[in-house]
Amino acid sequence: MKKTAIFLFVLSTLLTSAWAQAPRQNYRQFFFNPYLYNSAFAGLSGNKELNVVYKKQLMGFKDAPASVGANLQLPTSGKVVLAFNFTSNTEALLRNTSMTGTFGYVVPIDKNQSLRFGLTGGIGLKRLNLTAEELNTGDPAMINAASANYYADGRFGVAYTNAGLRIGVALTELFQSDPFADEFNKFSIANLQNRTYSASYRFRLDQFERFAVEPYVIYHQAADKTYNAWEAAALAHFHNKVWTGVSYHQQKGAALFFGLDVMEKLRFSYSYEFPPFRSDVSTFSSHELQLTIRLGKNNDAAKPAYPSRSMSRFRK
């Protein structure tokens, strides 16, 4: 029992530190669904969409991190955007589940420019994934450690869009709470040091907009500066139907992208993340798949992700 208590104390300390300091975002495909990075980008496409994402890190490595999530984005006929998000992350003995809702507001500046805001709030649940055999020890400390711990989850983002330009700033942790507290209400306003900065621009290469190149940069800032990291990427788009690209993350290394739009109803994008260059587990790669299902017809009142500046001149 003494060994169990020591194990739980050390594990709780490590997990609490990791939860408090580690950056929230683990995905690589910012261009596909930027809402996962910044609440202000909710409803950016102008369509009602259901998005699904799955990521498996260090494929083949036992107890490697895995993430699965789904979000529903609902731009209205006015300036309001609503979104709902579910995310579940697992890593070794840890499972973290979050259920949130987002209220977004779009302030039009002119035909192609807008300022967007997004506020996300909800609850999260953190627990240790212990087997029935581990729970059957009768040790109260072990049973208590395996119980669910709820916490308040909140994010806020601001974004500026102008035709192909997107600039965003996001506060990715509004509340600070003890993941092993006995009561839900033991939380406070966080120090707001967990942030994500992003900038991208889509260059159209011909007057008919059949080809485009989209570079972007992201900077993740964490309360623990050891998690600070930048990421840069470039994509090539063909007829808005097929895209491919490459990115480099300061800590995770390089990744390749490939995606396809099927009849403007279904979109999917795949990311292959190469093994880290400097790592003891350098033989393991990571994989990420994102899927978008467009619901209903296009929302004519909402601004599309990349408003066209030239196609109307060539349509008959």
PDB file of C-alpha atoms in Angstrom:
ATOM      1  CA  MET A   1       0.000   0.000   0.000  1.00  0.00           C
ATOM      2  CA  LYS A   2       2.913   2.299   0.732  1.00  0.00           C
ATOM      3  CA  LYS A   3       4.305   1.682  -2.756  1.00  0.00           C
ATOM      4  CA  THR A   4       0.906   2.456  -4.240  1.00  0.00           C
ATOM      5  CA  ALA A   5       0.686   5.748  -2.354  1.00  0.00           C
ATOM      6  CA  ILE A   6       4.176   6.767  -3.488  1.00  0.00           C
ATOM      7  CA  PHE A   7       3.372   5.818  -7.076  1.00  0.00           C
ATOM      8  CA  LEU A   8       0.155   7.840  -7.064  1.00  0.00           C
ATOM      9  CA  PHE A   9       1.841  10.868  -5.511  1.00  0.00           C
ATOM     10  CA  VAL A  10       4.609  10.908  -8.118  1.00  0.00           C
ATOM     11  CA  LEU A  11       2.194  10.237 -10.984  1.00  0.00           C
ATOM     12  CA  SER A  12      -0.240  12.918  -9.812  1.00  0.00           C
ATOM     13  CA  THR A  13       2.556  15.465  -9.533  1.00  0.00           C
ATOM     14  CA  LEU A  14       3.877  14.720 -13.013  1.00  0.00           C
ATOM     15  CA  LEU A  15       0.450  14.739 -14.645  1.00  0.00           C
ATOM     16  CA  THR A  16      -0.614  17.919 -12.887  1.00  0.00           C
ATOM     17  CA  SER A  17       2.545  19.645 -14.120  1.00  0.00           C
ATOM     18  CA  ALA A  18       2.048  18.338 -17.641  1.00  0.00           C
ATOM     19  CA  TRP A  19      -1.611  19.399 -17.773  1.00  0.00           C
ATOM     20  CA  ALA A  20      -0.792  22.860 -16.477  1.00  0.00           C
ATOM     21  CA  GLN A  21       2.125  23.537 -18.787  1.00  0.00           C
ATOM     22  CA  ALA A  22       1.743  21.536 -21.990  1.00  0.00           C
ATOM     23  CA  PRO A  23       0.245  23.274 -25.027  1.00  0.00           C
ATOM     24  CA  ARG A  24      -3.320  22.332 -25.851  1.00  0.00           C
ATOM     25  CA  GLN A  25      -2.852  21.889 -29.564  1.00  0.00           C
ATOM     26  CA  ASN A  26      -1.363  18.702 -31.026  1.00  0.00           C
ATOM     27  CA  TYR A  27      -2.780  18.801 -34.558  1.00  0.00           C
ATOM     28  CA  ARG A  28      -0.750  19.630 -37.657  1.00  0.00           C
ATOM     29  CA  GLN A  29      -3.336  20.669 -40.290  1.00  0.00           C
ATOM     30  CA  PHE A  30      -4.148  24.251 -39.335  1.00  0.00           C
ATOM     31  CA  PHE A  31      -5.335  25.094 -42.851  1.00  0.00           C
ATOM     32  CA  PHE A  32      -8.065  22.432 -42.836  1.00  0.00           C
ATOM     33  CA  ASN A  33      -9.896  23.409 -39.641  1.00  0.00           C
ATOM     34  CA  PRO A  34      -8.351  26.474 -37.943  1.00  0.00           C
ATOM     35  CA  TYR A  35     -11.183  26.440 -35.378  1.00  0.00           C
ATOM     36  CA  LEU A  36      -9.216  23.746 -33.539  1.00  0.00           C
ATOM     37  CA  TYR A  37      -6.518  26.376 -32.935  1.00  0.00           C
ATOM     38  CA  ASN A  38      -8.567  29.546 -32.540  1.00  0.00           C
ATOM     39  CA  SER A  39     -12.245  29.883 -31.554  1.00  0.00           C
ATOM     40  CA  ALA A  40     -12.587  32.983 -33.749  1.00  0.00           C
ATOM     41  CA  PHE A  41     -12.283  30.817 -36.882  1.00  0.00           C
ATOM     42  CA  ALA A  42     -15.553  28.990 -36.154  1.00  0.00           C
ATOM     43  CA  GLY A  43     -17.778  28.938 -39.245  1.00  0.00           C
ATOM     44  CA  LEU A  44     -15.040  30.388 -41.448  1.00  0.00           C
ATOM     45  CA  SER A  45     -16.146  28.455 -44.546  1.00  0.00           C
ATOM     46  CA  GLY A  46     -19.641  29.965 -44.393  1.00  0.00           C
ATOM     47  CA  ASN A  47     -21.202  26.480 -44.390  1.00  0.00           C
ATOM     48  CA  LYS A  48     -22.772  24.320 -41.724  1.00  0.00           C
ATOM     49  CA  GLU A  49     -20.241  21.549 -41.187  1.00  0.00           C
ATOM     50  CA  LEU A  50     -19.542  18.472 -39.117  1.00  0.00           C
ATOM     51  CA  ASN A  51     -15.821  17.921 -38.625  1.00  0.00           C
ATOM     52  CA  VAL A  52     -14.099  14.798 -37.331  1.00  0.00           C
ATOM     53  CA  VAL A  53     -10.418  14.429 -36.464  1.00  0.00           C
ATOM     54  CA  TYR A  54      -8.262  11.508 -35.376  1.00  0.00           C
ATOM     55  CA  LYS A  55      -4.555  11.534 -34.602  1.00  0.00           C
ATOM     56  CA  LYS A  56      -2.276   8.717 -33.500  1.00  0.00           C
ATOM     57  CA  GLN A  57       1.183   9.792 -32.451  1.00  0.00           C
ATOM     58  CA  LEU A  58       4.242   7.523 -32.526  1.00  0.00           C
ATOM     59  CA  MET A  59       2.409   4.727 -34.313  1.00  0.00           C
ATOM     60  CA  GLY A  60       3.485   1.321 -32.978  1.00  0.00           C
ATOM     61  CA  PHE A  61       4.779   2.695 -29.673  1.00  0.00           C
ATOM     62  CA  LYS A  62       2.948   1.277 -26.653  1.00  0.00           C
ATOM     63  CA  ASP A  63       0.631   3.734 -24.861  1.00  0.00           C
ATOM     64  CA  ALA A  64       1.462   6.471 -27.377  1.00  0.00           C
ATOM     65  CA  PRO A  65      -0.779   9.567 -27.373  1.00  0.00           C
ATOM     66  CA  ALA A  66      -4.000   9.436 -29.390  1.00  0.00           C
ATOM     67  CA  SER A  67      -6.661  12.088 -30.011  1.00  0.00           C
ATOM     68  CA  VAL A  68     -10.183  11.881 -31.386  1.00  0.00           C
ATOM     69  CA  GLY A  69     -12.661  14.727 -31.724  1.00  0.00           C
ATOM     70  CA  ALA A  70     -15.713  16.086 -33.475  1.00  0.00           C
ATOM     71  CA  ASN A  71     -17.113  19.587 -33.836  1.00  0.00           C
ATOM     72  CA  LEU A  72     -20.237  21.084 -35.360  1.00  0.00           C
ATOM     73  CA  GLN A  73     -19.928  24.604 -36.806  1.00  0.00           C
ATOM     74  CA  LEU A  74     -23.118  26.549 -37.490  1.00  0.00           C
ATOM     75  CA  PRO A  75     -22.812  30.012 -39.068  1.00  0.00           C
ATOM     76  CA  THR A  76     -26.158  31.803 -39.014  1.00  0.00           C
ATOM     77  CA  SER A  77     -27.708  34.151 -41.567  1.00  0.00           C
ATOM     78  CA  GLY A  78     -26.510  37.061 -39.449  1.00  0.00           C
ATOM     79  CA  LYS A  79     -23.191  37.776 -37.786  1.00  0.00           C
ATOM     80  CA  VAL A  80     -23.389  35.068 -35.131  1.00  0.00           C
ATOM     81  CA  VAL A  81     -21.607  31.722 -35.354  1.00  0.00           C
ATOM     82  CA  LEU A  82     -22.252  28.783 -33.031  1.00  0.00           C
ATOM     83  CA  ALA A  83     -20.048  25.730 -32.598  1.00  0.00           C
ATOM     84  CA  PHE A  84     -19.909  22.650 -30.389  1.00  0.00           C
ATOM     85  CA  ASN A  85     -16.783  20.602 -29.808  1.00  0.00           C
ATOM     86  CA  PHE A  86     -15.941  17.218 -28.269  1.00  0.00           C
ATOM     87  CA  THR A  87     -12.358  16.062 -27.776  1.00  0.00           C
ATOM     88  CA  SER A  88     -10.834  13.016 -26.099  1.00  0.00           C
ATOM     89  CA  ASN A  89      -7.080  12.619 -25.627  1.00  0.00           C
ATOM     90  CA  THR A  90      -5.328   9.573 -24.180  1.00  0.00           C
ATOM     91  CA  GLU A  91      -1.697   9.152 -23.197  1.00  0.00           C
ATOM     92  CA  ALA A  92      -0.462   6.170 -21.179  1.00  0.00           C
ATOM     93  CA  LEU A  93      -2.673   6.115 -18.048  1.00  0.00           C
ATOM     94  CA  LEU A  94      -4.211   9.518 -18.685  1.00  0.00           C
ATOM     95  CA  ARG A  95      -7.503  10.339 -20.416  1.00  0.00           C
ATOM     96  CA  ASN A  96      -8.682  13.920 -20.894  1.00  0.00           C
ATOM     97  CA  THR A  97     -12.149  14.602 -22.317  1.00  0.00           C
ATOM     98  CA  SER A  98     -13.566  18.050 -23.095  1.00  0.00           C
ATOM     99  CA  MET A  99     -17.056  19.186 -24.147  1.00  0.00           C
ATOM    100  CA  THR A 100     -17.427  22.850 -25.077  1.00  0.00           C
ATOM    101  CA  GLY A 101     -19.588  25.338 -26.921  1.00  0.00           C
ATOM    102  CA  THR A 102     -18.464  28.409 -28.864  1.00  0.00           C
ATOM    103  CA  PHE A 103     -20.153  31.738 -29.465  1.00  0.00           C
ATOM    104  CA  GLY A 104     -18.630  33.599 -32.385  1.00  0.00           C
ATOM    105  CA  TYR A 105     -19.312  37.050 -33.775  1.00  0.00           C
ATOM    106  CA  VAL A 106     -18.234  38.468 -37.143  1.00  0.00           C
ATOM    107  CA  VAL A 107     -17.794  42.220 -37.661  1.00  0.00           C
ATOM    108  CA  PRO A 108     -17.725  43.044 -41.410  1.00  0.00           C
ATOM    109  CA  ILE A 109     -15.299  45.804 -42.396  1.00  0.00           C
ATOM    110  CA  ASP A 110     -15.937  45.777 -46.129  1.00  0.00           C
ATOM    111  CA  LYS A 111     -16.752  43.230 -48.844  1.00  0.00           C
ATOM    112  CA  ASN A 112     -13.719  41.025 -48.213  1.00  0.00           C
ATOM    113  CA  GLN A 113     -12.562  42.107 -44.755  1.00  0.00           C
ATOM    114  CA  SER A 114     -13.867  41.075 -41.366  1.00  0.00           C
ATOM    115  CA  LEU A 115     -12.897  40.963 -37.718  1.00  0.00           C
ATOM    116  CA  ARG A 116     -13.924  37.774 -35.932  1.00  0.00           C
ATOM    117  CA  PHE A 117     -14.275  36.922 -32.243  1.00  0.00           C
ATOM    118  CA  GLY A 118     -14.840  33.575 -30.586  1.00  0.00           C
ATOM    119  CA  LEU A 119     -15.461  32.633 -26.947  1.00  0.00           C
ATOM    120  CA  THR A 120     -15.463  28.966 -25.960  1.00  0.00           C
ATOM    121  CA  GLY A 121     -16.553  27.497 -22.644  1.00  0.00           C
ATOM    122  CA  GLY A 122     -17.475  24.136 -21.214  1.00  0.00           C
ATOM    123  CA  ILE A 123     -16.339  21.347 -18.943  1.00  0.00           C
ATOM    124  CA  GLY A 124     -13.539  18.834 -19.054  1.00  0.00           C
ATOM    125  CA  LEU A 125     -12.992  15.510 -17.369  1.00  0.00           C
ATOM    126  CA  LYS A 126      -9.595  14.111 -16.416  1.00  0.00           C
ATOM    127  CA  ARG A 127      -8.992  10.655 -15.074  1.00  0.00           C
ATOM    128  CA  LEU A 128      -6.489   7.837 -14.908  1.00  0.00           C
ATOM    129  CA  ASN A 129      -7.210   4.838 -17.108  1.00  0.00           C
ATOM    130  CA  LEU A 130      -6.758   1.913 -14.752  1.00  0.00           C
ATOM    131  CA  THR A 131      -7.754  -1.663 -15.478  1.00  0.00           C
ATOM    132  CA  ALA A 132     -10.320  -3.600 -13.443  1.00  0.00           C
ATOM    133  CA  GLU A 133      -7.466  -5.581 -11.897  1.00  0.00           C
ATOM    134  CA  GLU A 134      -5.701  -2.407 -10.790  1.00  0.00           C
ATOM    135  CA  LEU A 135      -8.915  -1.031  -9.320  1.00  0.00           C
ATOM    136  CA  ASN A 136      -9.660  -4.317  -7.549  1.00  0.00           C
ATOM    137  CA  THR A 137      -6.811  -3.894  -5.079  1.00  0.00           C
ATOM    138  CA  GLY A 138      -9.141  -2.407  -2.469  1.00  0.00           C
ATOM    139  CA  ASP A 139      -6.704   0.445  -1.963  1.00  0.00           C
ATOM    140  CA  PRO A 140      -8.736   3.648  -1.343  1.00  0.00           C
ATOM    141  CA  ALA A 141      -5.898   5.769  -2.720  1.00  0.00           C
ATOM    142  CA  MET A 142      -5.930   3.865  -6.001  1.00  0.00           C
ATOM    143  CA  ILE A 143      -9.717   4.036  -6.296  1.00  0.00           C
ATOM    144  CA  ASN A 144      -9.722   7.772  -5.558  1.00  0.00           C
ATOM    145  CA  ALA A 145      -7.030   8.400  -8.169  1.00  0.00           C
ATOM    146  CA  ALA A 146      -9.117   6.639 -10.807  1.00  0.00           C
ATOM    147  CA  SER A 147     -12.210   8.733 -10.107  1.00  0.00           C
ATOM    148  CA  ALA A 148     -13.239  11.452 -12.555  1.00  0.00           C
ATOM    149  CA  ASN A 149     -12.064  15.020 -11.948  1.00  0.00           C
ATOM    150  CA  TYR A 150     -14.033  17.812 -13.622  1.00  0.00           C
ATOM    151  CA  TYR A 151     -12.633  21.187 -14.564  1.00  0.00           C
ATOM    152  CA  ALA A 152     -13.725  24.374 -16.337  1.00  0.00           C
ATOM    153  CA  ASP A 153     -12.493  24.711 -19.918  1.00  0.00           C
ATOM    154  CA  GLY A 154     -12.344  28.049 -21.719  1.00  0.00           C
ATOM    155  CA  ARG A 155     -10.680  29.712 -24.716  1.00  0.00           C
ATOM    156  CA  PHE A 156     -10.888  33.041 -26.519  1.00  0.00           C
ATOM    157  CA  GLY A 157      -9.728  34.107 -29.957  1.00  0.00           C
ATOM    158  CA  VAL A 158      -9.583  37.091 -32.296  1.00  0.00           C
ATOM    159  CA  ALA A 159      -8.972  36.887 -36.049  1.00  0.00           C
ATOM    160  CA  TYR A 160      -8.702  39.288 -38.968  1.00  0.00           C
ATOM    161  CA  THR A 161      -9.484  38.119 -42.512  1.00  0.00           C
ATOM    162  CA  ASN A 162      -8.985  39.998 -45.777  1.00  0.00           C
ATOM    163  CA  ALA A 163      -9.538  37.931 -48.938  1.00  0.00           C
ATOM    164  CA  GLY A 164      -6.718  35.355 -48.749  1.00  0.00           C
ATOM    165  CA  LEU A 165      -5.178  36.753 -45.555  1.00  0.00           C
ATOM    166  CA  ARG A 166      -5.844  35.298 -42.095  1.00  0.00           C
ATOM    167  CA  ILE A 167      -4.268  36.559 -38.882  1.00  0.00           C
ATOM    168  CA  GLY A 168      -5.271  35.181 -35.500  1.00  0.00           C
ATOM    169  CA  VAL A 169      -4.438  35.351 -31.794  1.00  0.00           C
ATOM    170  CA  ALA A 170      -5.893  32.853 -29.337  1.00  0.00           C
ATOM    171  CA  LEU A 171      -5.819  32.450 -25.564  1.00  0.00           C
ATOM    172  CA  THR A 172      -5.988  28.675 -25.263  1.00  0.00           C
ATOM    173  CA  GLU A 173      -6.520  28.414 -21.499  1.00  0.00           C
ATOM    174  CA  LEU A 174      -8.789  30.891 -19.701  1.00  0.00           C
ATOM    175  CA  PHE A 175      -9.226  28.904 -16.477  1.00  0.00           C
ATOM    176  CA  GLN A 176      -6.727  27.307 -14.161  1.00  0.00           C
ATOM    177  CA  SER A 177      -7.869  24.374 -12.044  1.00  0.00           C
ATOM    178  CA  ASP A 178      -6.411  21.539 -10.021  1.00  0.00           C
ATOM    179  CA  PRO A 179      -7.022  18.356 -12.030  1.00  0.00           C
ATOM    180  CA  PHE A 180      -7.055  16.316  -8.807  1.00  0.00           C
ATOM    181  CA  ALA A 181      -9.266  18.628  -6.734  1.00  0.00           C
ATOM    182  CA  ASP A 182     -12.204  17.016  -4.951  1.00  0.00           C
ATOM    183  CA  GLU A 183     -14.581  19.819  -5.932  1.00  0.00           C
ATOM    184  CA  PHE A 184     -15.424  21.161  -9.364  1.00  0.00           C
ATOM    185  CA  ASN A 185     -15.410  24.830  -8.312  1.00  0.00           C
ATOM    186  CA  LYS A 186     -11.739  24.924  -7.359  1.00  0.00           C
ATOM    187  CA  PHE A 187     -10.569  26.946 -10.332  1.00  0.00           C
ATOM    188  CA  SER A 188      -9.505  30.494 -11.102  1.00  0.00           C
ATOM    189  CA  ILE A 189      -8.624  32.700 -14.037  1.00  0.00           C
ATOM    190  CA  ALA A 190      -5.415  31.435 -15.623  1.00  0.00           C
ATOM    191  CA  ASN A 191      -2.317  33.542 -16.174  1.00  0.00           C
ATOM    192  CA  LEU A 192      -3.240  33.629 -19.894  1.00  0.00           C
ATOM    193  CA  GLN A 193       0.282  32.665 -20.937  1.00  0.00           C
ATOM    194  CA  ASN A 194      -0.879  29.796 -23.156  1.00  0.00           C
ATOM    195  CA  ARG A 195      -1.407  31.424 -26.555  1.00  0.00           C
ATOM    196  CA  THR A 196      -1.390  30.621 -30.248  1.00  0.00           C
ATOM    197  CA  TYR A 197      -0.477  33.119 -32.972  1.00  0.00           C
ATOM    198  CA  SER A 198      -1.157  32.355 -36.626  1.00  0.00           C
ATOM    199  CA  ALA A 199      -0.834  34.014 -40.023  1.00  0.00           C
ATOM    200  CA  SER A 200      -1.543  32.672 -43.502  1.00  0.00           C
ATOM    201  CA  TYR A 201      -2.081  33.972 -47.016  1.00  0.00           C
ATOM    202  CA  ARG A 202      -3.518  32.257 -50.065  1.00  0.00           C
ATOM    203  CA  PHE A 203      -1.907  33.418 -53.334  1.00  0.00           C
ATOM    204  CA  ARG A 204      -3.937  32.798 -56.494  1.00  0.00           C
ATOM    205  CA  LEU A 205      -1.605  31.953 -59.370  1.00  0.00           C
ATOM    206  CA  ASP A 206      -3.978  32.501 -62.301  1.00  0.00           C
ATOM    207  CA  GLN A 207      -6.981  34.684 -63.107  1.00  0.00           C
ATOM    208  CA  PHE A 208      -9.359  31.706 -63.110  1.00  0.00           C
ATOM    209  CA  GLU A 209      -8.223  30.726 -59.602  1.00  0.00           C
ATOM    210  CA  ARG A 210      -7.434  27.174 -60.611  1.00  0.00           C
ATOM    211  CA  PHE A 211      -4.113  27.116 -58.771  1.00  0.00           C
ATOM    212  CA  ALA A 212      -3.131  28.649 -55.449  1.00  0.00           C
ATOM    213  CA  VAL A 213      -0.275  28.510 -52.964  1.00  0.00           C
ATOM    214  CA  GLU A 214      -0.884  28.968 -49.242  1.00  0.00           C
ATOM    215  CA  PRO A 215       1.996  29.467 -46.785  1.00  0.00           C
ATOM    216  CA  TYR A 216       1.309  29.854 -43.086  1.00  0.00           C
ATOM    217  CA  VAL A 217       3.183  30.208 -39.805  1.00  0.00           C
ATOM    218  CA  ILE A 218       2.063  29.377 -36.277  1.00  0.00           C
ATOM    219  CA  TYR A 219       3.662  30.109 -32.922  1.00  0.00           C
ATOM    220  CA  HIS A 220       2.592  28.219 -29.795  1.00  0.00           C
ATOM    221  CA  GLN A 221       3.406  29.933 -26.519  1.00  0.00           C
ATOM    222  CA  ALA A 222       3.061  28.015 -23.243  1.00  0.00           C
ATOM    223  CA  ALA A 223       3.344  28.858 -19.560  1.00  0.00           C
ATOM    224  CA  ASP A 224       6.339  26.535 -19.485  1.00  0.00           C
ATOM    225  CA  LYS A 225       8.672  28.039 -22.067  1.00  0.00           C
ATOM    226  CA  THR A 226      10.095  24.614 -22.909  1.00  0.00           C
ATOM    227  CA  TYR A 227       6.874  23.976 -24.878  1.00  0.00           C
ATOM    228  CA  ASN A 228       7.199  27.148 -26.971  1.00  0.00           C
ATOM    229  CA  ALA A 229       7.403  26.174 -30.639  1.00  0.00           C
ATOM    230  CA  TRP A 230       6.938  27.596 -34.128  1.00  0.00           C
ATOM    231  CA  GLU A 231       5.577  25.844 -37.181  1.00  0.00           C
ATOM    232  CA  ALA A 232       5.789  26.814 -40.856  1.00  0.00           C
ATOM    233  CA  ALA A 233       4.026  25.205 -43.812  1.00  0.00           C
ATOM    234  CA  ALA A 234       3.223  25.658 -47.488  1.00  0.00           C
ATOM    235  CA  LEU A 235       0.386  24.126 -49.495  1.00  0.00           C
ATOM    236  CA  ALA A 236      -0.496  23.908 -53.166  1.00  0.00           C
ATOM    237  CA  HIS A 237      -4.206  23.928 -54.122  1.00  0.00           C
ATOM    238  CA  PHE A 238      -5.532  22.654 -57.452  1.00  0.00           C
ATOM    239  CA  HIS A 239      -9.015  23.783 -58.545  1.00  0.00           C
ATOM    240  CA  ASN A 240     -10.016  23.926 -54.871  1.00  0.00           C
ATOM    241  CA  LYS A 241     -10.405  20.147 -55.131  1.00  0.00           C
ATOM    242  CA  VAL A 242      -6.970  18.713 -54.374  1.00  0.00           C
ATOM    243  CA  TRP A 243      -4.194  19.990 -52.146  1.00  0.00           C
ATOM    244  CA  THR A 244      -0.809  18.850 -50.932  1.00  0.00           C
ATOM    245  CA  GLY A 245       1.904  20.411 -48.844  1.00  0.00           C
ATOM    246  CA  VAL A 246       4.670  20.165 -46.289  1.00  0.00           C
ATOM    247  CA  SER A 247       5.244  21.632 -42.835  1.00  0.00           C
ATOM    248  CA  TYR A 248       7.989  21.785 -40.250  1.00  0.00           C
ATOM    249  CA  HIS A 249       7.400  22.001 -36.496  1.00  0.00           C
ATOM    250  CA  GLN A 250      10.246  23.152 -34.266  1.00  0.00           C
ATOM    251  CA  GLN A 251       9.865  20.220 -31.861  1.00  0.00           C
ATOM    252  CA  LYS A 252       7.973  17.587 -33.871  1.00  0.00           C
ATOM    253  CA  GLY A 253       9.792  17.813 -37.180  1.00  0.00           C
ATOM    254  CA  ALA A 254       8.454  17.528 -40.727  1.00  0.00           C
ATOM    255  CA  ALA A 255       5.058  16.423 -42.020  1.00  0.00           C
ATOM    256  CA  LEU A 256       3.394  15.922 -45.399  1.00  0.00           C
ATOM    257  CA  PHE A 257      -0.238  16.755 -46.276  1.00  0.00           C
ATOM    258  CA  PHE A 258      -2.660  15.485 -48.871  1.00  0.00           C
ATOM    259  CA  GLY A 259      -6.378  16.227 -49.208  1.00  0.00           C
ATOM    260  CA  LEU A 260      -9.372  16.001 -51.486  1.00  0.00           C
ATOM    261  CA  ASP A 261     -12.774  17.677 -51.866  1.00  0.00           C
ATOM    262  CA  VAL A 262     -15.505  15.324 -53.134  1.00  0.00           C
ATOM    263  CA  MET A 263     -18.355  17.157 -54.907  1.00  0.00           C
ATOM    264  CA  GLU A 264     -18.295  19.982 -52.320  1.00  0.00           C
ATOM    265  CA  LYS A 265     -19.969  17.672 -49.811  1.00  0.00           C
ATOM    266  CA  LEU A 266     -17.104  15.726 -48.291  1.00  0.00           C
ATOM    267  CA  ARG A 267     -13.548  16.850 -47.613  1.00  0.00           C
ATOM    268  CA  PHE A 268     -10.722  14.865 -46.085  1.00  0.00           C
ATOM    269  CA  SER A 269      -7.094  15.615 -45.381  1.00  0.00           C
ATOM    270  CA  TYR A 270      -4.301  13.318 -44.225  1.00  0.00           C
ATOM    271  CA  SER A 271      -1.041  14.206 -42.508  1.00  0.00           C
ATOM    272  CA  TYR A 272       2.011  11.981 -42.219  1.00  0.00           C
ATOM    273  CA  GLU A 273       4.395  13.204 -39.541  1.00  0.00           C
ATOM    274  CA  PHE A 274       7.931  11.896 -39.873  1.00  0.00           C
ATOM    275  CA  PRO A 275       9.717  10.502 -36.808  1.00  0.00           C
ATOM    276  CA  PRO A 276      11.410  13.253 -34.777  1.00  0.00           C
ATOM    277  CA  PHE A 277      15.000  13.876 -35.807  1.00  0.00           C
ATOM    278  CA  ARG A 278      16.278  13.962 -32.245  1.00  0.00           C
ATOM    279  CA  SER A 279      14.425  11.387 -30.191  1.00  0.00           C
ATOM    280  CA  ASP A 280      14.904   8.032 -28.515  1.00  0.00           C
ATOM    281  CA  VAL A 281      11.769   6.843 -30.329  1.00  0.00           C
ATOM    282  CA  SER A 282      12.813   8.180 -33.709  1.00  0.00           C
ATOM    283  CA  THR A 283      11.555   5.110 -35.591  1.00  0.00           C
ATOM    284  CA  PHE A 284       7.892   5.925 -34.930  1.00  0.00           C
ATOM    285  CA  SER A 285       5.799   8.202 -37.148  1.00  0.00           C
ATOM    286  CA  SER A 286       2.482   9.962 -36.437  1.00  0.00           C
ATOM    287  CA  HIS A 287      -0.688  10.006 -38.509  1.00  0.00           C
ATOM    288  CA  GLU A 288      -3.609  12.441 -38.594  1.00  0.00           C
ATOM    289  CA  LEU A 289      -6.876  12.287 -40.511  1.00  0.00           C
ATOM    290  CA  GLN A 290      -9.443  15.091 -40.685  1.00  0.00           C
ATOM    291  CA  LEU A 291     -12.863  14.851 -42.296  1.00  0.00           C
ATOM    292  CA  THR A 292     -15.512  17.492 -43.063  1.00  0.00           C
ATOM    293  CA  ILE A 293     -19.125  16.743 -43.971  1.00  0.00           C
ATOM    294  CA  ARG A 294     -20.985  19.744 -45.360  1.00  0.00           C
ATOM    295  CA  LEU A 295     -24.552  19.953 -44.070  1.00  0.00           C
ATOM    296  CA  GLY A 296     -27.232  21.465 -46.306  1.00  0.00           C
ATOM    297  CA  LYS A 297     -26.676  24.161 -48.896  1.00  0.00           C
ATOM    298  CA  ASN A 298     -24.153  26.963 -48.752  1.00  0.00           C
ATOM    299  CA  ASN A 299     -25.087  29.816 -46.454  1.00  0.00           C
ATOM    300  CA  ASP A 300     -25.273  32.723 -48.897  1.00  0.00           C
ATOM    301  CA  ALA A 301     -25.404  35.262 -46.089  1.00  0.00           C
ATOM    302  CA  ALA A 302     -22.135  34.074 -44.599  1.00  0.00           C
ATOM    303  CA  LYS A 303     -18.763  35.040 -45.988  1.00  0.00           C
ATOM    304  CA  PRO A 304     -16.833  32.152 -47.553  1.00  0.00           C
ATOM    305  CA  ALA A 305     -13.361  31.242 -46.368  1.00  0.00           C
ATOM    306  CA  TYR A 306     -11.693  32.797 -49.425  1.00  0.00           C
ATOM    307  CA  PRO A 307     -13.999  35.245 -51.231  1.00  0.00           C
ATOM    308  CA  SER A 308     -13.358  35.378 -54.952  1.00  0.00           C
ATOM    309  CA  ARG A 309     -12.036  38.625 -56.405  1.00  0.00           C
ATOM    310  CA  SER A 310     -12.021  37.677 -60.054  1.00  0.00           C
ATOM    311  CA  MET A 311     -14.274  34.766 -60.975  1.00  0.00           C
ATOM    312  CA  SER A 312     -17.360  36.926 -61.364  1.00  0.00           C
ATOM    313  CA  ARG A 313     -15.669  38.769 -64.242  1.00  0.00           C
ATOM    314  CA  PHE A 314     -15.244  35.550 -66.227  1.00  0.00           C
ATOM    315  CA  ARG A 315     -18.630  33.961 -65.625  1.00  0.00           C
ATOM    316  CA  LYS A 316     -21.178  34.344 -68.389  1.00  0.00           C
TER     317      LYS A 316
END
